[in-house]
PDB file of C-alpha atoms in Angstrom:
ATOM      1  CA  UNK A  21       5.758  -9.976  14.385  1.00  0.00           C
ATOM      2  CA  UNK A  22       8.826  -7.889  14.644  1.00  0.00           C
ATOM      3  CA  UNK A  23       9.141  -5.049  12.758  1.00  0.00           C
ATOM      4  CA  UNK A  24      12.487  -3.918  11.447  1.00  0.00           C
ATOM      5  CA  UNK A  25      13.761  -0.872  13.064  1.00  0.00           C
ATOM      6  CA  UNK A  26      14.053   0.714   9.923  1.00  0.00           C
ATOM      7  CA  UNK A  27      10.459   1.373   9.883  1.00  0.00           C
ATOM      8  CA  UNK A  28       9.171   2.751  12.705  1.00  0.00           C
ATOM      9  CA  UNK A  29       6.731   4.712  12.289  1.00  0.00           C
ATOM     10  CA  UNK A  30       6.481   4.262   8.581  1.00  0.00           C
ATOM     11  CA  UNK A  31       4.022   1.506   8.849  1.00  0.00           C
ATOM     12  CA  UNK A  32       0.507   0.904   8.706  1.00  0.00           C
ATOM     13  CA  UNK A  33      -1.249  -2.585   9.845  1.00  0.00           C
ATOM     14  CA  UNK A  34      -4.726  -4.008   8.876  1.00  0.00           C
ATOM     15  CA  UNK A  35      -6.896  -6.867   8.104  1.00  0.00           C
ATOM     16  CA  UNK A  36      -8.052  -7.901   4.837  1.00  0.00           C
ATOM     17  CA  UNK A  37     -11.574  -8.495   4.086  1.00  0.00           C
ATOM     18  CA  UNK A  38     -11.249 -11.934   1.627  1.00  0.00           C
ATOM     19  CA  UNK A  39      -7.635 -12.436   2.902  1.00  0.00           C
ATOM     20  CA  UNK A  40      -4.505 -14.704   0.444  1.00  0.00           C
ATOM     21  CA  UNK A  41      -5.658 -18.425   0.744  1.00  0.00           C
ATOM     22  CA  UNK A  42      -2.239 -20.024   1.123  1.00  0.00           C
ATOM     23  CA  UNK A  43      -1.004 -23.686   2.607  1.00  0.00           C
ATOM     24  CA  UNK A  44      -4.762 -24.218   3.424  1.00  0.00           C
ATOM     25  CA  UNK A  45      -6.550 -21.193   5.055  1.00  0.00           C
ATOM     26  CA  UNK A  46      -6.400 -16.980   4.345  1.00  0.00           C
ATOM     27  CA  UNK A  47      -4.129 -14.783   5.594  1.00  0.00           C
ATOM     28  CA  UNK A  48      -5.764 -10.978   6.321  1.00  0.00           C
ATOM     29  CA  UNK A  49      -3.628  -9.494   8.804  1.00  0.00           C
ATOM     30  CA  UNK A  50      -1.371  -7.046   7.146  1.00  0.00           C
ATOM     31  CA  UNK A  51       1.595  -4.365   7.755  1.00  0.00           C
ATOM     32  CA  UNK A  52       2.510  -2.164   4.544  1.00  0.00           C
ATOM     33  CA  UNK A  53       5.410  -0.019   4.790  1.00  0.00           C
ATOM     34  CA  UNK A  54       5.853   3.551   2.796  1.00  0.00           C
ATOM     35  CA  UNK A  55       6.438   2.762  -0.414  1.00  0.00           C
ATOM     36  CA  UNK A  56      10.601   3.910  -1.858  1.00  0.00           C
ATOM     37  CA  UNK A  57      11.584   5.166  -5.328  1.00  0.00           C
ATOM     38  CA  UNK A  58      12.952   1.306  -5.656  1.00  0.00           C
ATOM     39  CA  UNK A  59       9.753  -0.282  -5.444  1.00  0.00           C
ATOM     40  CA  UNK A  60       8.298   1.352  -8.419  1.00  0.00           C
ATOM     41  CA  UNK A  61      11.390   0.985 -10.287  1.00  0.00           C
ATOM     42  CA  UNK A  62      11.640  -2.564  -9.428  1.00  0.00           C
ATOM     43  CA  UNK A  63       8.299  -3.268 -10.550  1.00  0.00           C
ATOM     44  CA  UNK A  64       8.998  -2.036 -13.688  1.00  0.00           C
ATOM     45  CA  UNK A  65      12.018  -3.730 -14.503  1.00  0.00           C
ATOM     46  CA  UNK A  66      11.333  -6.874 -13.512  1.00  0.00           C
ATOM     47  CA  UNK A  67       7.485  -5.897 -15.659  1.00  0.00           C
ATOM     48  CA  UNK A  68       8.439  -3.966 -18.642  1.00  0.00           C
ATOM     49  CA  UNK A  69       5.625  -5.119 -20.426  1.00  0.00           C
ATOM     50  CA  UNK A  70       3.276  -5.327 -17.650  1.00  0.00           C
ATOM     51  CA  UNK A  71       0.018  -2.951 -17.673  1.00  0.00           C
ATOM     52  CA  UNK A  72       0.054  -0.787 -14.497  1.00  0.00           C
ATOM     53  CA  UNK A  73      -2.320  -3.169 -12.416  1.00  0.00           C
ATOM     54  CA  UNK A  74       0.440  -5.660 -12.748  1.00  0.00           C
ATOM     55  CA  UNK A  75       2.667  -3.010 -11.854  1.00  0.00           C
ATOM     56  CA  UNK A  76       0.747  -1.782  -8.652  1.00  0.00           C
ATOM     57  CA  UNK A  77       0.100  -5.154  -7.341  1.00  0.00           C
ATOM     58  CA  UNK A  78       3.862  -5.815  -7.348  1.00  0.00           C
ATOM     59  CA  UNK A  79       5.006  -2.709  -5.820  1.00  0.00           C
ATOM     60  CA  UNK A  80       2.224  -3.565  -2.780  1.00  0.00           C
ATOM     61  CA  UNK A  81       3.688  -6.941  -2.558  1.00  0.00           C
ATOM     62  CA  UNK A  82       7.693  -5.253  -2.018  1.00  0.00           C
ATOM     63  CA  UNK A  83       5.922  -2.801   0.269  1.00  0.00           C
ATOM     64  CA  UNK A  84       4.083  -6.180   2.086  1.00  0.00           C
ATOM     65  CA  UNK A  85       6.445  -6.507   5.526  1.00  0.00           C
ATOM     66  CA  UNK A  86       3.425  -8.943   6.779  1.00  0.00           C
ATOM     67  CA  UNK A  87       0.681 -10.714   5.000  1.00  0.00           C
ATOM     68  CA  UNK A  88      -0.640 -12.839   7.706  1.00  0.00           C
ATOM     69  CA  UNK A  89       2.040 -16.018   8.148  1.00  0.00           C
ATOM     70  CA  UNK A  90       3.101 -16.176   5.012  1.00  0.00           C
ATOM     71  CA  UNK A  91       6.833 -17.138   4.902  1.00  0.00           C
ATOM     72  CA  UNK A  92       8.511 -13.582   3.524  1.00  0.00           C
ATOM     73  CA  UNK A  93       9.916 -16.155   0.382  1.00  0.00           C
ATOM     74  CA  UNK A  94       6.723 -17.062  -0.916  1.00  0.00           C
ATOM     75  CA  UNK A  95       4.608 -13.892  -0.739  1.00  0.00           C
ATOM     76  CA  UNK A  96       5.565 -13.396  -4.442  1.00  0.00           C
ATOM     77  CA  UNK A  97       3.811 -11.315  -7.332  1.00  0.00           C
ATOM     78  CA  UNK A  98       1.704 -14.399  -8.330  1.00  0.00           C
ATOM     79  CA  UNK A  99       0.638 -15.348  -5.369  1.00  0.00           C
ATOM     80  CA  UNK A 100      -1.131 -11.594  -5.014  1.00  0.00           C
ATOM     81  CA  UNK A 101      -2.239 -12.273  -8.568  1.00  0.00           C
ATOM     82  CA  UNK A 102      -4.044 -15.224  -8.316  1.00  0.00           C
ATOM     83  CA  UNK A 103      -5.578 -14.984  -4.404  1.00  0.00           C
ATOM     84  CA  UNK A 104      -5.813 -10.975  -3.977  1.00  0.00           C
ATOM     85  CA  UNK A 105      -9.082 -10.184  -4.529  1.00  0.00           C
ATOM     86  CA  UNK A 106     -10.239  -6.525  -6.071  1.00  0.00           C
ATOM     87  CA  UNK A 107     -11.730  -5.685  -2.670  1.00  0.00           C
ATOM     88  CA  UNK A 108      -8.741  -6.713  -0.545  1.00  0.00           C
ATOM     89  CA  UNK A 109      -6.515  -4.389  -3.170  1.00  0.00           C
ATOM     90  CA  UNK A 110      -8.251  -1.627  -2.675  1.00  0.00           C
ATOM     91  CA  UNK A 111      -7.652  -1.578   1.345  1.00  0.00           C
ATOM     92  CA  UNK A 112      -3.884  -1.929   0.328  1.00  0.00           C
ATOM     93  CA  UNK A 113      -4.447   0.994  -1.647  1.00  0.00           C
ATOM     94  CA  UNK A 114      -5.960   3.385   1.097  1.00  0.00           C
ATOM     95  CA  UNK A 115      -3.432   2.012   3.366  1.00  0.00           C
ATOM     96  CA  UNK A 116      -0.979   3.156   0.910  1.00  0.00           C
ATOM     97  CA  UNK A 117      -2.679   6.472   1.063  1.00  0.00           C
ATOM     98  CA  UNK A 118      -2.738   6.353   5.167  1.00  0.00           C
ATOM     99  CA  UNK A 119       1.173   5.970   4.991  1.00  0.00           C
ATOM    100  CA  UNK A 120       1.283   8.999   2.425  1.00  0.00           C
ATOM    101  CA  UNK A 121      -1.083  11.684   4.708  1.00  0.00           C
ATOM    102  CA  UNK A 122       1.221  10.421   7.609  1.00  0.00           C
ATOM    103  CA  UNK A 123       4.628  11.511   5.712  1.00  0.00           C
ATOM    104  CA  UNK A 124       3.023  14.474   4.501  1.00  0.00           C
ATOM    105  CA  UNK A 125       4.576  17.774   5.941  1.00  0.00           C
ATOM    106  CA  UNK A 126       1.989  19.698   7.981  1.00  0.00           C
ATOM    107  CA  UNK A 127       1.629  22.590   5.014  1.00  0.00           C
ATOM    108  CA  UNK A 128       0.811  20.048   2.466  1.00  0.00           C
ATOM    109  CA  UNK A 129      -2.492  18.588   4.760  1.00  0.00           C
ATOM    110  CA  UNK A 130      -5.310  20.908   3.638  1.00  0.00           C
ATOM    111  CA  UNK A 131      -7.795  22.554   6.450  1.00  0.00           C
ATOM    112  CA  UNK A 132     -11.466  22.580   6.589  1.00  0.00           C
ATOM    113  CA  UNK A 133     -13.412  26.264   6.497  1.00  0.00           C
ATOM    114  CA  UNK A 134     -10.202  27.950   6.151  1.00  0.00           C
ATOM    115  CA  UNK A 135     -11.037  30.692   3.991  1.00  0.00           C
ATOM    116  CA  UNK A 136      -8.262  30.917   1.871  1.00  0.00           C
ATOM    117  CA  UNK A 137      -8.883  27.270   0.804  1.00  0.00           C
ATOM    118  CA  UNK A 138     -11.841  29.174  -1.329  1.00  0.00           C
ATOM    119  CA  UNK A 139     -10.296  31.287  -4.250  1.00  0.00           C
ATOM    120  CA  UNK A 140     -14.134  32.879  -4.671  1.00  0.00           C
ATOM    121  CA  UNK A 141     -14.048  33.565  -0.803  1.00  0.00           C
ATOM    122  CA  UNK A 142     -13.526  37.313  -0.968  1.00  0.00           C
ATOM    123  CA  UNK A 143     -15.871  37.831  -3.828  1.00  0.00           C
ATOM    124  CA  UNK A 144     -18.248  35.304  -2.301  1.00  0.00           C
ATOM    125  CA  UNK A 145     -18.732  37.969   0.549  1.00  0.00           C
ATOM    126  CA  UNK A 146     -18.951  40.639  -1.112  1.00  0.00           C
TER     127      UNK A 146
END
């Protein structure tokens, strides 16, 4: 699979446990891209009704560069609706949250045993 240009580095790949049954066997492999402010907004609009599952699983599916070989065209909402299963949703999720720690500036990633992550730390001593 080539990946656009457009994001290097802003990807991250993985396999699906269940996988999307689709023209007769399940796709698992899977590249997610960062998710942008038009993907939730999208989802909405074309949802505006929809309860936020709805909404999530359609903002995965415009963040879905890959889904096994699944034709780009028919990777649609409903498809994810009716073959995604709860398990395989949640690995789109941490991916999601891969991408996020990856575009997170160095400040914002916390550190372990630092003291000054403890607000009790100096009284703690004491």
């Amino acid at each position: 699979m080539t990946v656009d240009k457009r994001w290097d580095g802003l990807t991250e790949s993985g396999e699906l446990a269940v996988g999307v049954y689709f023209a007769g066997s399940r796709h698992k492999s899977f590249t997610l891209r960062v998710p942008m402010a038009g993907d939730l907004v999208g989802a909405q609009q074309d949802n505006p009704q929809g309860p936020l599952q709805l909404i999530t699983v359609d903002v995965f599916r415009r963040q879905l560069l890959a889904l096994g070989d699944i034709p780009a065209a028919s990777l649609t909402t409903e498809l994810l609706l009716d073959e995604l299963t709860e398990t395989d949703l949640a690995l789109l999720g941490r991916a999601d949250e891969v991408l996020e720690k990856k575009l997170a500036p160095p400040s914002a990633v916390p550190t372990t045993g630092d003291v000054s992550n403890t607000p009790l730390s100096d009284t703690a001593i004491a």
